Each structure stands twice: as C-alpha cells, then as structure tokens.
C-alpha cells in the first residue's frame, strides 16, 4: 500500500519525504487556496520538483469539458510527474468520463476525483483512469459505509483486472486511515496532521523515556566506575 500526502504545504512535504514514507502528493483547489498558493502553476512546479519522480495530482477548476482538456494538457507540460485530477461529474451532474478517456488516450495520467460510490468508481475505471479517488470521509458524512465502498471497489477492480488504483481520500481520523488500509485501498492520501497523529502514541513516549533514562543511568555508572 502507498501513502500520498494530501497537502500543498511545502514544509510538511519536505518533512515527510525525509522520513521515507511518502509515495506521492495530492492537491485540490481548496487545498492550494488554504496553503496559500495563488499561482497554481508556480505551486505545482515547486511541488513536482520537490517530490520528483513521485506523482503529484493537480485538479482542473472548470465545469466545461473543453476547458478541462485545455487545462489538463497545460498542467501536463509543467512536469512529467503531474497527474491531472478530473471530477467524475461536473457540478450539474454531467459525466466527465469522455475527458478522462481522451486524456488517458494521450498518455496523460488521470486521477478521477470526488467519487462517492462503487458505481462512480466502476465508470472511472472503465474510462481508463489511472487513479480513482474515493472520498471516505464524505461517504461517511452521509451515513454511508466508506470502508465498505472501498472494499467492494477493490474486489470489483481485481475481479475484472482493471488497472485503476484506488486512492482513499477525505481522511478525517487515524481510524479512517486504518479502515481504508484494511478495506483494500491501494493508496491512502493523508493530511499531514494525521501522519503526526498516526505515528504518535503516549505509551510509546513513556516507553522511550524509560529506555533513554535507563540507558543514560547505565552509561553514567560505567563512566563513574571508569574514573575511579
Ligand atoms: C484528495 O484527493 C481529496 O481532494 C481530499 O482528500 C478531499 O478531502 P475533503 O473531503 O476533506 O475535502
């Protein structure tokens, strides 16, 4: 299973890259805005250079299919590790599958985003998506079974041999991460705050403190014996 960072915060990306557990980055227009990127191209170029050759998802910001294609083709010229995020439908419910099909046909990798059901994921896979983003948190928000949708999608992809990989997104807790992992998500895209929460544990801190203190006591006793 792979871990992507769901952020455009350069400091956080650098930090987690150094720990060697990051396999890619995902952004969306809301994340870019929150993290202070106003110039999408400059922000995307900085992130892609930082994580190269790992994939970086950058999302189009239009409802018009022709404009989606134009933006996607432009994004793809910024760096070889750009993946273009296309929403499964536009805000009026019109499918964007033809855009996905066209871009994948041109060799531009697509992450079909804002998927909230098995049916949407199936259609994204059939359109040729490299990645299908299932929004676990938003599925759960509506009282539906996020891990169940991921599990069924994984079963369906494997049953029919589709190449698409599931990205579990919209992560709201460490429990979400664990449930998505066990449900069979190929990738989980994690906001950095939950990376910090996932690695931490108060009893680990107590345990480490005990080891450090005992190690230092033993070292001090050896030093004392040596100088006698
Ligand atoms: C990731 O690819 C998604 O854009 C992101 O996880 C969405 O998260 P949200 O539901 O918290 O906006």
CSV table of C-alpha atoms and ligand atoms in Angstrom, one decimal:
chain,number,residue,atom,x,y,z
A,1,UNK,CA,0.0,0.0,0.0
A,2,UNK,CA,1.2,3.5,-0.8
A,3,UNK,CA,0.9,6.7,1.2
A,4,UNK,CA,0.3,10.1,-0.6
A,5,UNK,CA,0.3,13.4,1.3
A,6,UNK,CA,-3.0,15.3,0.8
A,7,UNK,CA,-1.4,18.8,1.0
A,8,UNK,CA,0.4,21.5,-0.8
A,9,UNK,CA,2.3,22.6,2.3
A,10,UNK,CA,6.0,22.6,1.2
A,11,UNK,CA,7.4,22.3,4.8
A,12,UNK,CA,5.2,19.3,5.5
A,13,UNK,CA,6.0,17.6,2.2
A,14,UNK,CA,9.8,18.1,2.9
A,15,UNK,CA,9.4,16.7,6.4
A,16,UNK,CA,7.6,13.5,5.5
A,17,UNK,CA,9.7,12.9,2.4
A,18,UNK,CA,12.7,12.9,4.7
A,19,UNK,CA,11.1,10.1,6.7
A,20,UNK,CA,10.9,8.0,3.6
A,21,UNK,CA,7.2,7.0,3.8
A,22,UNK,CA,5.7,9.2,1.0
A,23,UNK,CA,4.8,7.8,-2.4
A,24,UNK,CA,3.1,10.9,-3.9
A,25,UNK,CA,1.1,14.1,-3.3
A,26,UNK,CA,-2.5,15.1,-4.0
A,27,UNK,CA,-3.9,18.6,-4.1
A,28,UNK,CA,-7.1,20.2,-5.0
A,29,UNK,CA,-8.1,23.8,-5.5
A,30,UNK,CA,-9.3,24.1,-1.8
A,31,UNK,CA,-6.0,22.7,-0.5
A,32,UNK,CA,-4.0,25.0,-2.7
A,33,UNK,CA,-6.0,28.0,-1.5
A,34,UNK,CA,-5.7,27.0,2.1
A,35,UNK,CA,-2.0,26.5,1.9
A,36,UNK,CA,-1.5,30.0,0.3
A,37,UNK,CA,-0.8,29.1,-3.3
A,38,UNK,CA,-2.5,31.7,-5.5
A,39,UNK,CA,-0.4,30.9,-8.6
A,40,UNK,CA,-1.3,27.3,-9.4
A,41,UNK,CA,1.5,26.8,-11.9
A,42,UNK,CA,4.2,28.1,-9.6
A,43,UNK,CA,2.8,26.0,-6.7
A,44,UNK,CA,2.5,22.8,-8.9
A,45,UNK,CA,6.0,23.3,-10.3
A,46,UNK,CA,7.5,23.7,-6.8
A,47,UNK,CA,5.8,20.5,-5.5
A,48,UNK,CA,6.5,18.4,-8.6
A,49,UNK,CA,10.2,19.4,-8.5
A,50,UNK,CA,10.4,18.6,-4.8
A,51,UNK,CA,8.9,15.1,-5.0
A,52,UNK,CA,10.1,14.1,-8.5
A,53,UNK,CA,9.6,11.3,-9.8
A,54,UNK,CA,6.7,10.7,-7.4
A,55,UNK,CA,3.2,11.6,-8.8
A,56,UNK,CA,1.5,14.9,-7.9
A,57,UNK,CA,-2.2,15.3,-8.5
A,58,UNK,CA,-3.3,18.8,-9.6
A,59,UNK,CA,-7.0,19.4,-10.2
A,60,UNK,CA,-8.7,21.3,-13.0
A,61,UNK,CA,-11.1,24.2,-12.0
A,62,UNK,CA,-13.9,24.4,-14.5
A,63,UNK,CA,-17.2,22.7,-15.4
A,64,UNK,CA,-16.5,22.9,-19.2
A,65,UNK,CA,-15.1,19.7,-20.8
A,66,UNK,CA,-13.1,21.6,-23.4
A,67,UNK,CA,-11.6,23.8,-20.8
A,68,UNK,CA,-10.9,20.7,-18.7
A,69,UNK,CA,-8.9,19.3,-21.6
A,70,UNK,CA,-7.1,22.6,-22.2
A,71,UNK,CA,-6.1,22.9,-18.5
A,72,UNK,CA,-5.1,19.3,-18.2
A,73,UNK,CA,-2.9,19.5,-21.3
A,74,UNK,CA,-1.3,22.6,-20.0
A,75,UNK,CA,-0.7,21.1,-16.5
A,76,UNK,CA,0.9,18.1,-18.2
A,77,UNK,CA,3.6,20.3,-19.7
A,78,UNK,CA,4.7,21.6,-16.3
A,79,UNK,CA,6.3,18.3,-15.2
A,80,UNK,CA,6.5,14.7,-16.1
A,81,UNK,CA,5.1,13.6,-12.7
A,82,UNK,CA,1.9,15.6,-12.9
A,83,UNK,CA,-1.4,13.6,-12.7
A,84,UNK,CA,-4.5,15.6,-13.6
A,85,UNK,CA,-7.5,15.4,-11.4
A,86,UNK,CA,-10.8,15.3,-13.2
A,87,UNK,CA,-14.0,15.2,-11.2
A,88,UNK,CA,-16.3,12.2,-12.0
A,89,UNK,CA,-19.1,14.6,-12.9
A,90,UNK,CA,-19.4,18.4,-13.2
A,91,UNK,CA,-21.3,20.4,-10.6
A,92,UNK,CA,-24.5,19.9,-12.6
A,93,UNK,CA,-24.1,16.1,-12.7
A,94,UNK,CA,-22.9,15.8,-16.3
A,95,UNK,CA,-20.3,12.9,-16.6
A,96,UNK,CA,-16.7,13.9,-17.3
A,97,UNK,CA,-15.8,10.4,-18.5
A,98,UNK,CA,-15.0,11.5,-22.1
A,99,UNK,CA,-12.4,13.9,-20.7
A,100,UNK,CA,-10.8,11.1,-18.8
A,101,UNK,CA,-10.8,8.8,-21.8
A,102,UNK,CA,-9.3,11.5,-24.1
A,103,UNK,CA,-6.5,12.4,-21.7
A,104,UNK,CA,-5.6,8.8,-20.8
A,105,UNK,CA,-5.5,8.2,-24.6
A,106,UNK,CA,-3.0,11.0,-24.9
A,107,UNK,CA,-0.8,9.5,-22.2
A,108,UNK,CA,-1.8,12.0,-19.5
A,109,UNK,CA,-2.5,10.2,-16.3
A,110,UNK,CA,-5.8,11.0,-14.7
A,111,UNK,CA,-7.0,10.8,-11.1
A,112,UNK,CA,-10.8,10.7,-11.2
A,113,UNK,CA,-11.8,12.5,-8.1
A,114,UNK,CA,-14.9,13.2,-5.9
A,115,UNK,CA,-16.1,9.6,-6.3
A,116,UNK,CA,-18.5,8.6,-3.5
A,117,UNK,CA,-19.9,5.3,-4.8
A,118,UNK,CA,-19.0,1.9,-6.3
A,119,UNK,CA,-20.9,2.8,-9.4
A,120,UNK,CA,-18.9,6.0,-10.0
A,121,UNK,CA,-15.6,4.1,-9.4
A,122,UNK,CA,-16.6,1.5,-11.9
A,123,UNK,CA,-17.3,4.1,-14.6
A,124,UNK,CA,-14.0,5.9,-13.8
A,125,UNK,CA,-12.1,2.6,-14.2
A,126,UNK,CA,-13.9,1.8,-17.5
A,127,UNK,CA,-12.9,5.3,-18.8
A,128,UNK,CA,-9.3,4.3,-18.2
A,129,UNK,CA,-8.4,6.3,-15.1
A,130,UNK,CA,-5.0,5.6,-13.6
A,131,UNK,CA,-6.3,6.5,-10.2
A,132,UNK,CA,-9.9,6.6,-8.7
A,133,UNK,CA,-10.3,8.8,-5.6
A,134,UNK,CA,-12.9,7.5,-3.2
A,135,UNK,CA,-13.7,10.2,-0.6
A,136,UNK,CA,-14.1,8.0,2.5
A,137,UNK,CA,-14.8,10.9,4.9
A,138,UNK,CA,-17.5,12.4,2.7
A,139,UNK,CA,-19.1,8.9,2.1
A,140,UNK,CA,-19.2,8.5,5.9
A,141,UNK,CA,-20.6,12.1,6.3
A,142,UNK,CA,-23.8,11.0,4.6
A,143,UNK,CA,-24.2,7.9,6.8
A,144,UNK,CA,-22.9,5.5,4.2
A,145,UNK,CA,-20.2,2.9,4.6
A,146,UNK,CA,-16.9,4.4,3.4
A,147,UNK,CA,-14.7,1.3,4.1
A,148,UNK,CA,-17.4,-0.9,2.5
A,149,UNK,CA,-17.4,1.1,-0.7
A,150,UNK,CA,-13.6,0.8,-0.9
A,151,UNK,CA,-13.7,-2.9,-0.2
A,152,UNK,CA,-16.3,-3.5,-2.9
A,153,UNK,CA,-14.4,-1.3,-5.4
A,154,UNK,CA,-11.2,-3.2,-4.8
A,155,UNK,CA,-13.0,-6.6,-5.3
A,156,UNK,CA,-14.6,-5.4,-8.5
A,157,UNK,CA,-11.3,-4.0,-9.9
A,158,UNK,CA,-9.5,-7.2,-9.1
A,159,UNK,CA,-12.3,-9.4,-10.4
A,160,UNK,CA,-12.2,-7.8,-13.8
A,161,UNK,CA,-8.5,-6.9,-14.0
A,162,UNK,CA,-8.8,-3.1,-14.3
A,163,UNK,CA,-5.5,-1.2,-13.9
A,164,UNK,CA,-7.0,1.7,-11.9
A,165,UNK,CA,-5.7,2.2,-8.4
A,166,UNK,CA,-8.0,3.3,-5.5
A,167,UNK,CA,-6.9,6.4,-3.6
A,168,UNK,CA,-8.8,6.7,-0.3
A,169,UNK,CA,-9.1,10.4,0.3
A,170,UNK,CA,-11.1,12.8,2.6
A,171,UNK,CA,-9.4,11.4,5.6
A,172,UNK,CA,-10.7,12.7,8.9
A,173,UNK,CA,-9.0,10.5,11.5
A,174,UNK,CA,-6.4,7.8,12.0
A,175,UNK,CA,-9.2,5.3,12.3
A,176,UNK,CA,-10.2,6.3,8.7
A,177,UNK,CA,-6.6,5.5,7.6
A,178,UNK,CA,-6.6,2.1,9.2
A,179,UNK,CA,-10.1,1.2,7.9
A,180,UNK,CA,-9.2,2.3,4.4
A,181,UNK,CA,-6.0,0.3,4.5
A,182,UNK,CA,-7.8,-2.9,5.6
A,183,UNK,CA,-10.6,-2.3,3.1
A,184,UNK,CA,-8.0,-2.7,0.3
A,185,UNK,CA,-7.2,0.9,-0.8
A,186,UNK,CA,-4.1,0.8,-3.0
A,187,UNK,CA,-3.2,4.3,-1.8
A,188,UNK,CA,-4.3,6.5,1.1
A,189,UNK,CA,-3.8,10.2,0.7
A,190,UNK,CA,-3.3,11.6,4.2
A,191,UNK,CA,-3.3,15.2,5.5
A,192,UNK,CA,0.0,15.8,7.4
A,193,UNK,CA,-1.8,16.3,10.7
A,194,UNK,CA,-2.9,12.7,10.7
A,195,UNK,CA,0.6,11.5,9.8
A,196,UNK,CA,1.7,13.1,13.0
A,197,UNK,CA,-1.2,11.5,15.0
A,198,UNK,CA,-0.7,8.1,13.4
A,199,UNK,CA,3.0,7.8,14.3
A,200,UNK,CA,2.5,9.1,17.9
A,201,UNK,CA,1.4,7.2,21.0
A,202,UNK,CA,1.5,8.3,24.6
A,203,UNK,CA,2.6,4.9,25.9
A,204,UNK,CA,5.4,4.8,23.2
A,205,UNK,CA,6.6,8.1,24.6
A,206,UNK,CA,6.6,6.7,28.2
A,207,UNK,CA,8.4,3.6,26.9
A,208,UNK,CA,11.0,5.6,25.1
A,209,UNK,CA,11.5,7.8,28.1
A,210,UNK,CA,12.1,4.7,30.3
A,211,UNK,CA,14.7,3.3,27.8
A,212,UNK,CA,16.5,6.7,27.4
A,213,UNK,CA,16.7,7.2,31.2
A,214,UNK,CA,17.9,3.7,31.9
A,215,UNK,CA,20.4,3.9,29.1
A,216,UNK,CA,21.8,7.1,30.5
A,217,UNK,CA,21.9,5.7,34.0
A,218,UNK,CA,23.9,2.7,32.9
A,219,UNK,CA,26.2,4.9,30.9
A,220,UNK,CA,26.7,7.2,33.9
A,221,UNK,CA,27.5,4.2,36.2
A,222,UNK,CA,30.1,2.9,33.7
A,223,UNK,CA,31.7,6.3,33.5
A,224,UNK,CA,31.8,6.6,37.3
A,225,UNK,CA,33.5,3.2,37.6
A,226,UNK,CA,36.0,4.1,34.8
A,227,UNK,CA,37.3,7.2,36.5
A,228,UNK,CA,37.7,5.6,40.0
B,1,LIG,C1,-7.9,14.1,-2.1
B,1,LIG,O1,-7.5,13.8,-3.2
B,1,LIG,C2,-9.2,14.9,-1.9
B,1,LIG,O2,-9.2,16.1,-2.7
B,1,LIG,C3,-9.3,15.3,-0.5
B,1,LIG,O3,-8.9,14.2,0.3
B,1,LIG,C4,-10.7,15.8,-0.1
B,1,LIG,O4,-10.8,15.9,1.2
B,1,LIG,P1,-12.0,16.6,1.9
B,1,LIG,O5,-13.2,15.8,1.8
B,1,LIG,O6,-11.6,16.8,3.4
B,1,LIG,O7,-12.2,18.0,1.2
